[in-house]
């Protein structure tokens, strides 16, 4: 067939000339050359306010120096009465939610869900999904795809490649787990609007390949208290104002260190949401150091993670640093903040589950005031901070909003342009977690059934189950090389998707004494923490033992044995925490405690055992005991 050459000589000549013209164009249009503008009007009043509230032009980028106009979808100021980042304005959760509900009502690109649990003070935690309208309409299909990639036991490589091609990367942002860090809930509203209405190629690319999930506020109780106190201080400048004692009802700053214990509703919500959506990335927004620290960490890194995860932290961080630095934004850096070792953080709902957990620290003023700030240590130039923050700066809430929003937009655009790569990595990490049993080992962990603290052992495996770890129960005695365990023992197999998290928490934590001091030193060897026996099993034969999967939480009940007409009852002291609960259940029963160990027949009872004499107790004491131990 006679075809014209793809590059005839004349057009080739033009191609050489063209880049120079393009270069001139880039210079002439300045910062706007980075992301192509939408053929769409901007909201001039809103955009003017953005410029007014930003203290220096280099604290905004072409991504956030304007707000696109929409005649259908309300921008935040239409609902709240003020522009995001207005000095002295912080938004309560009820108003954040009012805005998101208006957004979802008017845009098919926004959907709203409620997290499974309410907060300790009864507040709702929302989850917002933003994406292409066709993608949001098929959200269940995209959830199905990520869940299949998360468990390669049921997905072969050919199928996985098709799923990766069809799938979307889910990028999940979470705001203000730390209540004095006030900027992210404001920023996320504007981001959601921008993602829903802007028609620039940059934002369209995000909508095409990424579904953005937003948790507007993680610590909902603390957020509202923080806004209360901020407003009180503003209204009463001459009065002493209280400070926040805790952020939430029970916990202050360590609410982001609940990843191991899952004691807080916010952590359990995040874990449950992760297991429902399997987002490729969870990005938690914090505010402390100037101007934008993007997490990688100094190391030592957690040795149980797949090394790909560590690479992905660097990949995303350096993309943001390069792009923001190119735009002339000062003070964007990485490395020197935390280490990356301890798995206690909330964002281990991602890192511990084959996804990417990351965070920002941006510069916050602890409220919404514009103020002069002095930067000391972080103004130092270093290899990881060649373009350091300025030592003196006038800083505003809007600056903070601009930094966070520009950074996350760049990250989401990068993930959109590399969607298959991130989904592929997720699949590979999931596969390698299943291969752990036969690759690096161990083959399994066993929690033996013959141990004294059976309730605590059940509680421990239930915690693992809450983290998405599968737990089996031996239906027959397990006999492997040098080890025997009775039927009823719990088995945590290492050929499952979340083997790494389970192995990390059951193995002995390790810190090399030659490494610098860790950022957090958190005990995480669950067996030792709970005084529960655990056994590391390397013999792969354990995987062929007969066992059944727990489909509900493990539960231990007590029982009363011996003759009906008893002189008394003895409850052995086995150091279970539930002995205290039992005592309170039997508050009207007289109970003695043995001062020394003793034997009845062949049965040994420990010091501290409860002795309940029939004499001196209600006639129905046996019945009460039977009810209480159930
Ligand atoms: Zn924080």
Coordinates of C-alpha atoms in Angstrom, one line a residue, residues 161-520:
X161 CA -3.7 -8.0 33.9
X162 CA -7.2 -7.5 32.5
X163 CA -8.4 -6.2 35.9
X164 CA -5.4 -3.8 36.1
X165 CA -6.3 -2.4 32.6
X166 CA -10.0 -2.0 33.5
X167 CA -9.4 -0.8 37.1
X168 CA -9.0 2.6 38.7
X169 CA -6.5 3.6 41.3
X170 CA -8.2 4.8 44.5
X171 CA -6.4 7.7 46.1
X172 CA -7.6 8.3 49.7
X173 CA -7.0 11.6 51.6
X174 CA -7.7 11.9 55.3
X175 CA -8.0 15.3 57.0
X176 CA -7.2 16.5 60.6
X177 CA -6.6 13.5 62.8
X178 CA -4.8 16.0 65.0
X179 CA -7.3 18.7 66.0
X180 CA -5.0 21.7 66.3
X181 CA -3.9 21.0 62.7
X182 CA -6.8 22.9 61.2
X183 CA -6.1 23.4 57.5
X184 CA -6.9 20.1 55.8
X185 CA -10.7 20.0 56.4
X186 CA -10.9 23.4 54.8
X187 CA -8.6 22.5 51.9
X188 CA -10.5 19.2 51.2
X189 CA -13.8 21.0 50.4
X190 CA -12.2 23.1 47.7
X191 CA -10.3 20.1 46.4
X192 CA -13.5 18.1 46.1
X193 CA -15.2 21.0 44.2
X194 CA -12.2 21.5 41.9
X195 CA -12.0 17.8 41.1
X196 CA -15.7 17.7 40.4
X197 CA -16.0 20.7 38.1
X198 CA -12.7 21.7 36.5
X199 CA -12.2 20.8 32.9
X200 CA -8.4 21.3 32.5
X201 CA -6.6 18.4 31.0
X202 CA -4.7 18.0 34.3
X203 CA -7.8 17.5 36.4
X204 CA -9.5 15.4 33.6
X205 CA -6.5 13.0 33.7
X206 CA -7.1 12.5 37.4
X207 CA -10.8 11.9 36.9
X208 CA -10.1 9.4 34.1
X209 CA -7.9 7.0 36.0
X210 CA -8.3 7.8 39.7
X211 CA -11.2 7.7 42.1
X212 CA -10.5 10.1 44.9
X213 CA -11.7 9.2 48.4
X214 CA -11.9 11.9 51.1
X215 CA -12.3 11.5 54.8
X216 CA -13.0 15.2 55.5
X217 CA -12.1 15.0 59.2
X218 CA -10.8 11.9 61.1
X219 CA -11.1 13.2 64.6
X220 CA -14.6 14.7 64.4
X221 CA -15.1 15.3 68.1
X222 CA -11.8 17.1 68.4
X223 CA -12.4 19.2 65.3
X224 CA -15.6 20.7 66.7
X225 CA -14.0 21.4 70.1
X226 CA -11.1 23.0 68.3
X227 CA -13.4 25.3 66.3
X228 CA -15.3 26.2 69.6
X229 CA -12.1 27.2 71.3
X230 CA -10.7 29.1 68.4
X231 CA -14.0 31.1 68.1
X232 CA -14.1 31.7 71.8
X233 CA -10.5 33.1 71.8
X234 CA -11.4 35.4 68.9
X235 CA -14.6 36.6 70.6
X236 CA -12.8 37.0 74.0
X237 CA -9.3 38.3 73.3
X238 CA -8.8 39.5 76.9
X239 CA -10.0 36.4 78.6
X240 CA -8.1 33.3 79.5
X241 CA -9.1 30.6 77.0
X242 CA -9.0 26.9 77.8
X243 CA -6.8 24.7 75.6
X244 CA -7.7 21.3 74.2
X245 CA -6.9 18.7 76.8
X246 CA -7.6 15.8 74.5
X247 CA -8.4 16.0 70.8
X248 CA -11.1 13.3 71.0
X249 CA -13.0 12.1 74.0
X250 CA -10.2 9.9 75.4
X251 CA -7.0 10.6 73.4
X252 CA -4.9 13.5 72.5
X253 CA -2.1 13.5 69.9
X254 CA -1.5 9.7 70.0
X255 CA -4.8 9.1 68.2
X256 CA -2.7 8.5 65.1
X257 CA -0.8 5.8 67.1
X258 CA -3.8 3.6 67.5
X259 CA -3.0 1.4 64.5
X260 CA -1.9 -1.5 66.7
X261 CA -4.7 -1.4 69.3
X262 CA -7.6 -0.1 67.2
X263 CA -9.2 1.2 70.4
X264 CA -10.7 4.3 68.7
X265 CA -13.7 4.4 66.4
X266 CA -11.7 6.5 63.9
X267 CA -9.1 3.8 63.5
X268 CA -11.7 1.0 63.2
X269 CA -13.5 3.1 60.6
X270 CA -10.3 3.6 58.6
X271 CA -9.5 -0.1 58.7
X272 CA -13.0 -1.2 57.7
X273 CA -13.0 1.4 54.9
X274 CA -9.7 0.2 53.6
X275 CA -10.8 -3.4 53.5
X276 CA -13.9 -2.4 51.6
X277 CA -12.1 -0.3 48.9
X278 CA -8.5 -1.4 48.9
X279 CA -7.2 2.1 47.9
X280 CA -3.7 2.1 46.3
X281 CA -2.8 5.1 48.5
X282 CA -3.8 6.5 51.8
X283 CA -2.5 10.0 52.3
X284 CA -2.9 11.5 55.8
X285 CA -2.7 15.3 56.2
X286 CA -0.8 16.7 59.1
X287 CA 0.5 20.2 60.0
X288 CA 3.7 21.0 61.9
X289 CA 6.9 21.8 60.1
X290 CA 7.3 24.3 57.3
X291 CA 6.4 24.6 54.5
X292 CA 5.7 21.1 53.1
X293 CA 7.3 17.9 54.4
X294 CA 6.3 14.9 52.3
X295 CA 6.9 11.6 54.0
X296 CA 9.6 9.1 53.2
X297 CA 11.4 8.9 56.6
X298 CA 15.1 8.6 57.6
X299 CA 15.0 4.9 58.1
X300 CA 15.5 2.4 59.5
X301 CA 12.4 1.3 57.7
X302 CA 10.1 -1.4 58.9
X303 CA 11.7 -4.7 57.7
X304 CA 8.4 -6.5 57.4
X305 CA 7.1 -4.3 54.6
X306 CA 7.6 -5.3 50.9
X307 CA 10.5 -3.2 49.7
X308 CA 8.4 -1.9 46.8
X309 CA 6.4 0.1 49.3
X310 CA 9.5 1.8 50.5
X311 CA 10.4 2.7 46.8
X312 CA 6.9 4.0 46.3
X313 CA 7.2 6.4 49.2
X314 CA 10.3 7.9 47.6
X315 CA 8.7 7.9 44.1
X316 CA 5.7 10.0 45.1
X317 CA 7.6 12.3 47.5
X318 CA 10.3 13.2 44.9
X319 CA 7.6 13.8 42.2
X320 CA 5.9 16.4 44.4
X321 CA 9.3 18.0 45.4
X322 CA 10.4 18.3 41.8
X323 CA 7.1 19.7 40.5
X324 CA 6.7 22.2 43.3
X325 CA 10.3 23.3 43.2
X326 CA 10.0 23.8 39.4
X327 CA 7.1 26.1 40.1
X328 CA 9.3 28.2 42.4
X329 CA 7.7 27.1 45.6
X330 CA 10.2 27.1 48.5
X331 CA 10.6 24.7 51.4
X332 CA 9.3 21.4 49.9
X333 CA 11.4 18.6 51.3
X334 CA 11.4 15.0 52.6
X335 CA 13.5 12.5 54.6
X336 CA 14.4 14.2 57.9
X337 CA 11.2 14.0 60.0
X338 CA 10.2 10.5 61.2
X339 CA 11.9 7.2 60.5
X340 CA 9.4 4.7 58.9
X341 CA 10.0 1.9 61.4
X342 CA 7.1 1.5 63.9
X343 CA 3.8 0.1 62.6
X344 CA 1.7 1.8 65.3
X345 CA 0.3 4.6 63.1
X346 CA -3.2 4.8 61.7
X347 CA -1.8 4.8 58.2
X348 CA -0.7 1.2 58.7
X349 CA -4.2 0.4 57.5
X350 CA -2.5 0.9 54.1
X351 CA 1.2 0.2 54.7
X352 CA 0.4 -3.0 56.6
X353 CA -1.9 -4.2 53.8
X354 CA 0.1 -4.0 50.6
X355 CA -0.9 -0.4 49.8
X356 CA 1.0 2.9 50.3
X357 CA 0.5 4.9 53.4
X358 CA 2.0 8.4 53.4
X359 CA 1.6 11.8 55.0
X360 CA 2.3 15.5 54.7
X361 CA 3.4 17.9 57.4
X362 CA 2.5 21.4 56.2
X363 CA 2.9 24.7 58.1
X364 CA -0.1 25.4 60.2
X365 CA -0.8 28.3 62.5
X366 CA -2.9 26.3 64.9
X367 CA -6.1 28.2 63.9
X368 CA -6.9 30.5 61.0
X369 CA -4.9 33.6 61.9
X370 CA -2.3 35.2 59.5
X371 CA 0.9 35.7 61.4
X372 CA 4.6 36.3 61.2
X373 CA 6.5 33.1 61.9
X374 CA 10.1 32.3 62.5
X375 CA 11.6 29.1 61.2
X376 CA 14.8 27.8 62.9
X377 CA 15.9 24.2 62.3
X378 CA 14.0 23.6 59.1
X379 CA 15.4 26.7 57.5
X380 CA 18.8 25.0 57.4
X381 CA 19.9 23.7 54.0
X382 CA 20.7 20.0 53.9
X383 CA 21.0 17.3 51.3
X384 CA 17.4 16.4 51.7
X385 CA 16.4 20.1 51.9
X386 CA 18.3 21.9 49.2
X387 CA 15.6 24.5 48.9
X388 CA 14.8 25.2 52.5
X389 CA 11.9 27.1 54.0
X390 CA 12.6 30.8 54.7
X391 CA 13.6 31.7 58.2
X392 CA 11.0 34.5 58.5
X393 CA 7.7 34.4 56.8
X394 CA 4.2 35.9 57.0
X395 CA 2.0 32.8 57.0
X396 CA -1.7 32.4 56.4
X397 CA -4.3 29.6 56.4
X398 CA -4.6 30.1 52.6
X399 CA -0.9 29.5 52.2
X400 CA -1.3 26.2 54.0
X401 CA -4.4 25.3 51.8
X402 CA -2.4 26.1 48.6
X403 CA 0.6 24.0 49.6
X404 CA -1.5 20.9 50.6
X405 CA -3.8 21.2 47.6
X406 CA -1.0 21.7 45.0
X407 CA 0.9 18.8 46.5
X408 CA -2.0 16.3 46.5
X409 CA -3.1 17.3 43.0
X410 CA 0.4 16.7 41.7
X411 CA 0.5 13.3 43.4
X412 CA -3.0 12.3 42.2
X413 CA -2.1 13.4 38.6
X414 CA 1.1 11.3 38.8
X415 CA -0.8 8.3 40.0
X416 CA -3.4 8.8 37.3
X417 CA -0.7 8.9 34.6
X418 CA 0.9 5.8 36.1
X419 CA -2.4 4.0 37.1
X420 CA -1.4 0.6 35.8
X421 CA 2.0 0.7 37.5
X422 CA 0.5 1.4 40.9
X423 CA -2.2 -1.3 40.5
X424 CA 0.5 -3.7 39.2
X425 CA 2.6 -3.1 42.2
X426 CA -0.3 -3.6 44.5
X427 CA -1.0 -7.0 42.9
X428 CA 2.7 -8.0 43.0
X429 CA 2.9 -7.0 46.7
X430 CA -0.3 -9.0 47.4
X431 CA 1.2 -12.0 45.6
X432 CA 4.4 -11.9 47.5
X433 CA 2.6 -11.7 50.8
X434 CA 0.9 -15.0 49.9
X435 CA 4.3 -16.4 48.8
X436 CA 5.8 -15.4 52.2
X437 CA 5.0 -18.8 53.7
X438 CA 7.1 -20.7 51.2
X439 CA 9.6 -17.9 50.4
X440 CA 11.1 -16.0 53.4
X441 CA 8.9 -17.7 56.0
X442 CA 7.7 -18.4 58.6
X443 CA 5.0 -20.8 57.4
X444 CA 2.6 -19.9 60.1
X445 CA 2.2 -18.6 63.7
X446 CA 0.3 -20.8 66.1
X447 CA -1.4 -19.6 69.3
X448 CA -1.5 -22.9 71.2
X449 CA -4.8 -24.0 72.7
X450 CA -3.1 -25.2 75.9
X451 CA -2.4 -22.0 77.6
X452 CA -3.8 -20.3 80.7
X453 CA -4.9 -16.9 79.2
X454 CA -7.4 -18.3 76.7
X455 CA -9.7 -15.2 76.7
X456 CA -6.7 -13.0 76.0
X457 CA -5.6 -15.3 73.2
X458 CA -9.0 -15.1 71.6
X459 CA -9.0 -11.3 72.0
X460 CA -5.6 -11.1 70.3
X461 CA -6.7 -13.2 67.3
X462 CA -9.9 -11.1 67.1
X463 CA -7.7 -8.0 66.8
X464 CA -5.8 -9.6 63.9
X465 CA -9.2 -10.5 62.3
X466 CA -10.2 -6.8 62.6
X467 CA -7.1 -6.0 60.6
X468 CA -8.3 -8.3 57.8
X469 CA -6.0 -11.2 58.8
X470 CA -7.4 -14.7 58.4
X471 CA -7.3 -16.9 61.5
X472 CA -7.8 -20.7 61.4
X473 CA -8.5 -23.1 64.2
X474 CA -6.9 -26.5 64.3
X475 CA -9.5 -29.3 64.1
X476 CA -7.0 -32.0 65.0
X477 CA -3.6 -32.0 66.8
X478 CA -0.9 -30.3 64.8
X479 CA 2.4 -32.2 64.7
X480 CA 5.3 -30.7 62.8
X481 CA 9.0 -30.9 63.1
X482 CA 9.9 -30.5 66.9
X483 CA 6.5 -28.9 67.6
X484 CA 3.0 -30.2 68.7
X485 CA -0.1 -28.2 69.3
X486 CA -3.5 -29.4 70.5
X487 CA -6.7 -29.2 68.5
X488 CA -8.4 -25.9 69.1
X489 CA -5.1 -23.9 68.6
X490 CA -5.3 -20.8 66.5
X491 CA -3.3 -20.9 63.3
X492 CA -2.3 -17.7 61.4
X493 CA -1.1 -18.9 58.0
X494 CA 1.5 -16.9 56.2
X495 CA 0.1 -17.7 52.7
X496 CA -2.5 -15.0 52.9
X497 CA -2.7 -11.4 51.7
X498 CA -2.0 -9.8 55.0
X499 CA 0.7 -12.2 56.2
X500 CA 3.1 -9.3 56.6
X501 CA 1.0 -7.4 59.1
X502 CA 0.4 -10.6 61.1
X503 CA 4.1 -11.6 61.1
X504 CA 5.1 -8.0 62.1
X505 CA 2.8 -8.0 65.1
X506 CA 3.6 -11.6 66.3
X507 CA 7.3 -11.6 65.7
X508 CA 9.8 -10.0 68.1
X509 CA 10.2 -6.4 67.2
X510 CA 13.8 -5.5 66.3
X511 CA 15.8 -2.4 66.3
X512 CA 19.5 -2.3 65.5
X513 CA 21.4 -0.7 68.3
X514 CA 23.6 1.0 65.8
X515 CA 20.7 2.9 64.2
X516 CA 19.9 6.4 65.4
X517 CA 17.2 6.9 68.1
X518 CA 13.8 6.0 66.7
X519 CA 11.0 8.6 66.2
X520 CA 8.6 6.3 68.1

